[in-house]
XYZ file of C-alpha atoms in Angstrom:
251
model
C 21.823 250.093 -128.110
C 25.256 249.920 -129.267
C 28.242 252.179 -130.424
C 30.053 249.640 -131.254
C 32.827 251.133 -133.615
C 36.576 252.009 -132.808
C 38.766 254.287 -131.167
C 42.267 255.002 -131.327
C 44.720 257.096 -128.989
C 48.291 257.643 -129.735
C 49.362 254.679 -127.744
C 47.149 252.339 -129.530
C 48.478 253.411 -133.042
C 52.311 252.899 -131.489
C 51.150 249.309 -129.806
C 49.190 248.586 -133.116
C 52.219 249.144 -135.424
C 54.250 247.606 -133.258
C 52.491 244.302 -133.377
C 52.239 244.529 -136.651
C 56.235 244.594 -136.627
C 56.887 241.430 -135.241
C 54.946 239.761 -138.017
C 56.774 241.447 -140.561
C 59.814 241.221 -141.762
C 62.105 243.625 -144.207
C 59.320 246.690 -143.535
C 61.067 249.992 -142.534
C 59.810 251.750 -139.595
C 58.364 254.758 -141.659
C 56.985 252.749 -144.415
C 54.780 250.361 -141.517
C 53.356 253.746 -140.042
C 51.917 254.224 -143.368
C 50.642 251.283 -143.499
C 49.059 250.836 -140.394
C 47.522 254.712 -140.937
C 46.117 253.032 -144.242
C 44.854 250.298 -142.360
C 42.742 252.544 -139.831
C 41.382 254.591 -143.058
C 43.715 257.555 -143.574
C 45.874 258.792 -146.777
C 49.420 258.958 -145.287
C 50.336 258.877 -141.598
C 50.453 262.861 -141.482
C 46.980 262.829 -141.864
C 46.077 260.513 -138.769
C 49.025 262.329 -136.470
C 47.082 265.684 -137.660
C 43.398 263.982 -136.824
C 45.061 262.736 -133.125
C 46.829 266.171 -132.459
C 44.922 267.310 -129.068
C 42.812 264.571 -128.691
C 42.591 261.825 -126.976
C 40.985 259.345 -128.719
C 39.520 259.551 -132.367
C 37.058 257.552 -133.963
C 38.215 255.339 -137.168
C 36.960 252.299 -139.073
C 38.339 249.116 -137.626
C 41.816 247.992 -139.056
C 42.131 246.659 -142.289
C 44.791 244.471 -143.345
C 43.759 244.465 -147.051
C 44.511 248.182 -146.698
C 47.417 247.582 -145.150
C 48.904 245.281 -147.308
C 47.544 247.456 -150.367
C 49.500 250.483 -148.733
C 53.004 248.746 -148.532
C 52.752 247.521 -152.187
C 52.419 251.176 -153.111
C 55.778 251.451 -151.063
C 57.354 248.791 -153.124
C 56.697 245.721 -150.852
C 55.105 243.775 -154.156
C 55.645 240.149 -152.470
C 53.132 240.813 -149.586
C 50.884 238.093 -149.439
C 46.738 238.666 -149.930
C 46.180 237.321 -146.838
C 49.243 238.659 -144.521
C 47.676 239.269 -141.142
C 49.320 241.845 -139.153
C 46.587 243.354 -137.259
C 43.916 241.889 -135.144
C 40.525 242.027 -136.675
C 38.799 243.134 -134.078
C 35.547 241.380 -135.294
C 35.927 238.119 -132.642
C 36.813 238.324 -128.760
C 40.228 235.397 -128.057
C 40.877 232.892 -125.934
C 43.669 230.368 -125.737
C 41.815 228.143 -127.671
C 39.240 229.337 -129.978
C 38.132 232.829 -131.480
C 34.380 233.619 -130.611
C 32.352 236.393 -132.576
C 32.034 239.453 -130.854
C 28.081 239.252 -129.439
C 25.250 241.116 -131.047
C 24.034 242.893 -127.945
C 20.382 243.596 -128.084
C 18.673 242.452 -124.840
C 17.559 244.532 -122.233
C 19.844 242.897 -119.651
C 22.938 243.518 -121.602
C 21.667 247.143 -122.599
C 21.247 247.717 -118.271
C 24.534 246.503 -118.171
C 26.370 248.614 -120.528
C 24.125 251.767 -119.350
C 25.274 251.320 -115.673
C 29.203 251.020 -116.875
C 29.434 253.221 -119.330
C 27.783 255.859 -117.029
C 31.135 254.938 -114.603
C 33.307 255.296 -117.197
C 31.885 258.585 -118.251
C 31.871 259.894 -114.448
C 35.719 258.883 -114.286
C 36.946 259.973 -117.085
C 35.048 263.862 -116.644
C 36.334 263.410 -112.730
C 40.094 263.022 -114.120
C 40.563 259.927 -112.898
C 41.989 257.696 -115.596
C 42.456 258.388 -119.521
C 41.855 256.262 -122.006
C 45.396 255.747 -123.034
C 48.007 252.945 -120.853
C 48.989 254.231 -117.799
C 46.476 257.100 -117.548
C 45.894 255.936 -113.756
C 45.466 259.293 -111.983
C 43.145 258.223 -109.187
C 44.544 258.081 -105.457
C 46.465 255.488 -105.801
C 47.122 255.218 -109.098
C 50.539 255.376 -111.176
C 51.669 254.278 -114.335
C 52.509 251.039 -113.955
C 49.516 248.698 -113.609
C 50.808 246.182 -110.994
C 51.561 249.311 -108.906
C 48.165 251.198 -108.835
C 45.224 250.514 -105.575
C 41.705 250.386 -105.940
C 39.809 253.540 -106.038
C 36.416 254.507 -105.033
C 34.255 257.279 -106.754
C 30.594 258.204 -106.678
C 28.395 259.329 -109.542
C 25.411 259.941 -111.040
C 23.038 257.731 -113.224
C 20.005 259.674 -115.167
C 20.741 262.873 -113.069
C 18.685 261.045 -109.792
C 20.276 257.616 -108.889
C 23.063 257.839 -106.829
C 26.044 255.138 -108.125
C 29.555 254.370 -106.497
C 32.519 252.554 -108.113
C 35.954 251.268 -107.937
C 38.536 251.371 -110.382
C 42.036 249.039 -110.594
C 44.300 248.814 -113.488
C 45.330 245.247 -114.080
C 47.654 243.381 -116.851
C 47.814 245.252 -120.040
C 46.962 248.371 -119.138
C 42.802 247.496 -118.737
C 41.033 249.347 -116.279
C 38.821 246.924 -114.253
C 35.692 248.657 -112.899
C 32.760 247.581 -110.561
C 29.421 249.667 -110.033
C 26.974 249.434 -108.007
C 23.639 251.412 -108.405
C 21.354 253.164 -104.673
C 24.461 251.737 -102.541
C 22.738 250.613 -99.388
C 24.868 252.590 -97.110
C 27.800 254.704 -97.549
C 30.015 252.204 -96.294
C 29.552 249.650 -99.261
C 32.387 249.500 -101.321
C 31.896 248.054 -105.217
C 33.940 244.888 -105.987
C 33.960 241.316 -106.864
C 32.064 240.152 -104.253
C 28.935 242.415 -104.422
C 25.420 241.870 -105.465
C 21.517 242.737 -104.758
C 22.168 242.480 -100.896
C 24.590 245.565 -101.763
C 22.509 247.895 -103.751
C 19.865 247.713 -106.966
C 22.302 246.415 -109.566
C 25.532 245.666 -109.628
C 27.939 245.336 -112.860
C 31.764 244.893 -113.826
C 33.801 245.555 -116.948
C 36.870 245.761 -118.075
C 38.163 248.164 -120.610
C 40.654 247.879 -123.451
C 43.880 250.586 -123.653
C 46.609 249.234 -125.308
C 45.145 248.340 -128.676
C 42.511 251.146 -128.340
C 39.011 252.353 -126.159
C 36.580 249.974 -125.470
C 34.620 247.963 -123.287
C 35.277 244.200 -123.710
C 32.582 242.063 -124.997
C 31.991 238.782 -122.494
C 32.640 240.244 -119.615
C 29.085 241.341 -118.636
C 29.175 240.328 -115.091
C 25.432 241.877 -113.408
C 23.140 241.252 -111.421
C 20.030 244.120 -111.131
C 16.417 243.923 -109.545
C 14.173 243.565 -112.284
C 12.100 247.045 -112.213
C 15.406 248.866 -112.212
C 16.897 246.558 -115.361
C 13.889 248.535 -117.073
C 14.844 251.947 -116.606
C 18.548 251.411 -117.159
C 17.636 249.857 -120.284
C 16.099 252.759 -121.584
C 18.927 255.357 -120.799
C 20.648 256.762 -123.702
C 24.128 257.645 -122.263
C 26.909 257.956 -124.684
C 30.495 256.704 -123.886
C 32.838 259.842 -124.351
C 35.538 258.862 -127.093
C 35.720 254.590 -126.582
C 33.400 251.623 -127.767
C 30.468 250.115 -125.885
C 31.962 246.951 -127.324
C 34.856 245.069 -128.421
C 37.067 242.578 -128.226
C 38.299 240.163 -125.635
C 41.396 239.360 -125.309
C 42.853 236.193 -123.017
C-alpha cells in the first residue's frame, strides 16, 4: 500500500521557485512562477494560486523540468538548455554522496510501519497540532521557528480500538520528526528515540517533508513491532490527509 504521489502547499511552491532561482539566471520573477506552475502540471500560475486558494495542500504530478523549460521558451527564454535542471526530481532520496531510488515499498513490515505513522500524522494534524506547511508548529511548545519548538506528546487512536501515543519535534528544515508507539505499557511512557518492544507493541519514527512539499521520507523506517500485531497493522487501510506516504530524502 502506497500513495505515493505529491503534494504542494503554498510554501512549497514559494521554496520550489525559489530554488529554482538560484540555478537560473536572466529569468524574471513572474515569468519563473509560470514556469514552475508548468512544471507541477498547470496552464498559467493563476490556475495553481486558484487550485491552492483555501487549501492546504493540493495534490499535483511531480515536477517536471521538461515542462518547465518548455514553459519559459514560450516566454521567450529560447537558449534554455534540454536538460536545465532546476527542480529536484523527486524520483531518488540524497545523500552527500550518492542519489538512491526512492524504495518500492511492498512488504508487510514497511506497510505496519507506514500504517502506525501515518495514523499519527492523521491524529495531529485533525488535533491542530502542526500543518503541513514550515512553521505550522502549534503544539505546546511549539513556534515557528524549528530550533525553538519542545517535544510534544499526544495520544490517538489506531483502527478505532488500539490505543497509540506520540511525540512530535520540528527539527532543521522545517521536518516534523515523530515517534509512535502502539498499547503504551503505562501512561507514563513517553515515545522517542530510545523506545522499543519493552515500551509497547510496536514502535516507529518518521520524519516528514515541509519545505519542498507533504510527505513522509522514504529510508527512514525506523520500527520495531511484535510479530502478530505487524499483521493487523499491515492490513489497515488509513489514508494520509493531503501529504505522501512516500518521498524523498534529503541529507
Amino acid at each position: 500500500m502506497s500513495n505515493s504521489t505529491f503534494f504542494v502547499s503554498e510554501a512549497a511552491v514559494r521554496n520550489l521557485k525559489r530554488g529554482a532561482e538560484r540555478h537560473a539566471f536572466g529569468v524574471s520573477s513572474s515569468h519563473m512562477s509560470e514556469g514552475v506552475a508548468a512544471a507541477l502540471g498547470f496552464k498559467t500560475y493563476a490556475a495553481l494560486r486558484a487550485a491552492l486558494a483555501g487549501r492546504a495542500t493540493i495534490e499535483v504530478p511531480k515536477p517536471s523540468n521538461a515542462r518547465l523549460v518548455q514553459r519559459l521558451r514560450q516566454l521567450g527564454y529560447a537558449a534554455m538548455a534540454d536538460d536545465l535542471r532546476l527542480l529536484p526530481e523527486f524520483e531518488h532520496s540524497y545523500s552527500p554522496f550518492r542519489a538512491f531510488p526512492l524504495r518500492k515499498v511492498s512488504a508487510v513490515r514497511w506497510k505496519a510501519w507506514r500504517n502506525l505513522l501515518v495514523a499519527a500524522i492523521n491524529a495531529g494534524l485533525e488535533q491542530r497540532l502542526f500543518g503541513l506547511s514550515p512553521g505550522e508548529n502549534w503544539w505546546p511548545g511549539g513556534a515557528p521557528e524549528s530550533h525553538a519548538c519542545e517535544r510534544s506528546i499526544y495520544r490517538f487512536m489506531v483502527d478505532g480500538s488500539l490505543l497509540a501515543i506520540a511525540s512530535v519535534d520540528a527539527v532543521s528544515g522545517d521536518e516534523l520528526s515523530l515517534h509512535a508507539i502502539l498499547n503504551p505499557r503505562n501512561a507514563e511512557v513517553e515515545p522517542g528515540p530510545f523506545n522499543g518492544l519493552r515500551d509497547g507493541d510496536a514502535w516507529a519514527h518518521c520524519w516528514v517533508e515541509r519545505s519542498l512539499g507533504a510527505w513522509i521520507q522514504d529510508g527512514g523506517e525506523d520500527f520495531s513491532c511484535k510479530r502478530i500485531v505487524q499483521s493487523r497493522l499491515a492490513e489497515l487501510r488509513i489514508e494520509p490527509l493531503g501529504y505522501s506516504d512516500q518521498g524523498s530524502f534529503f541529507i
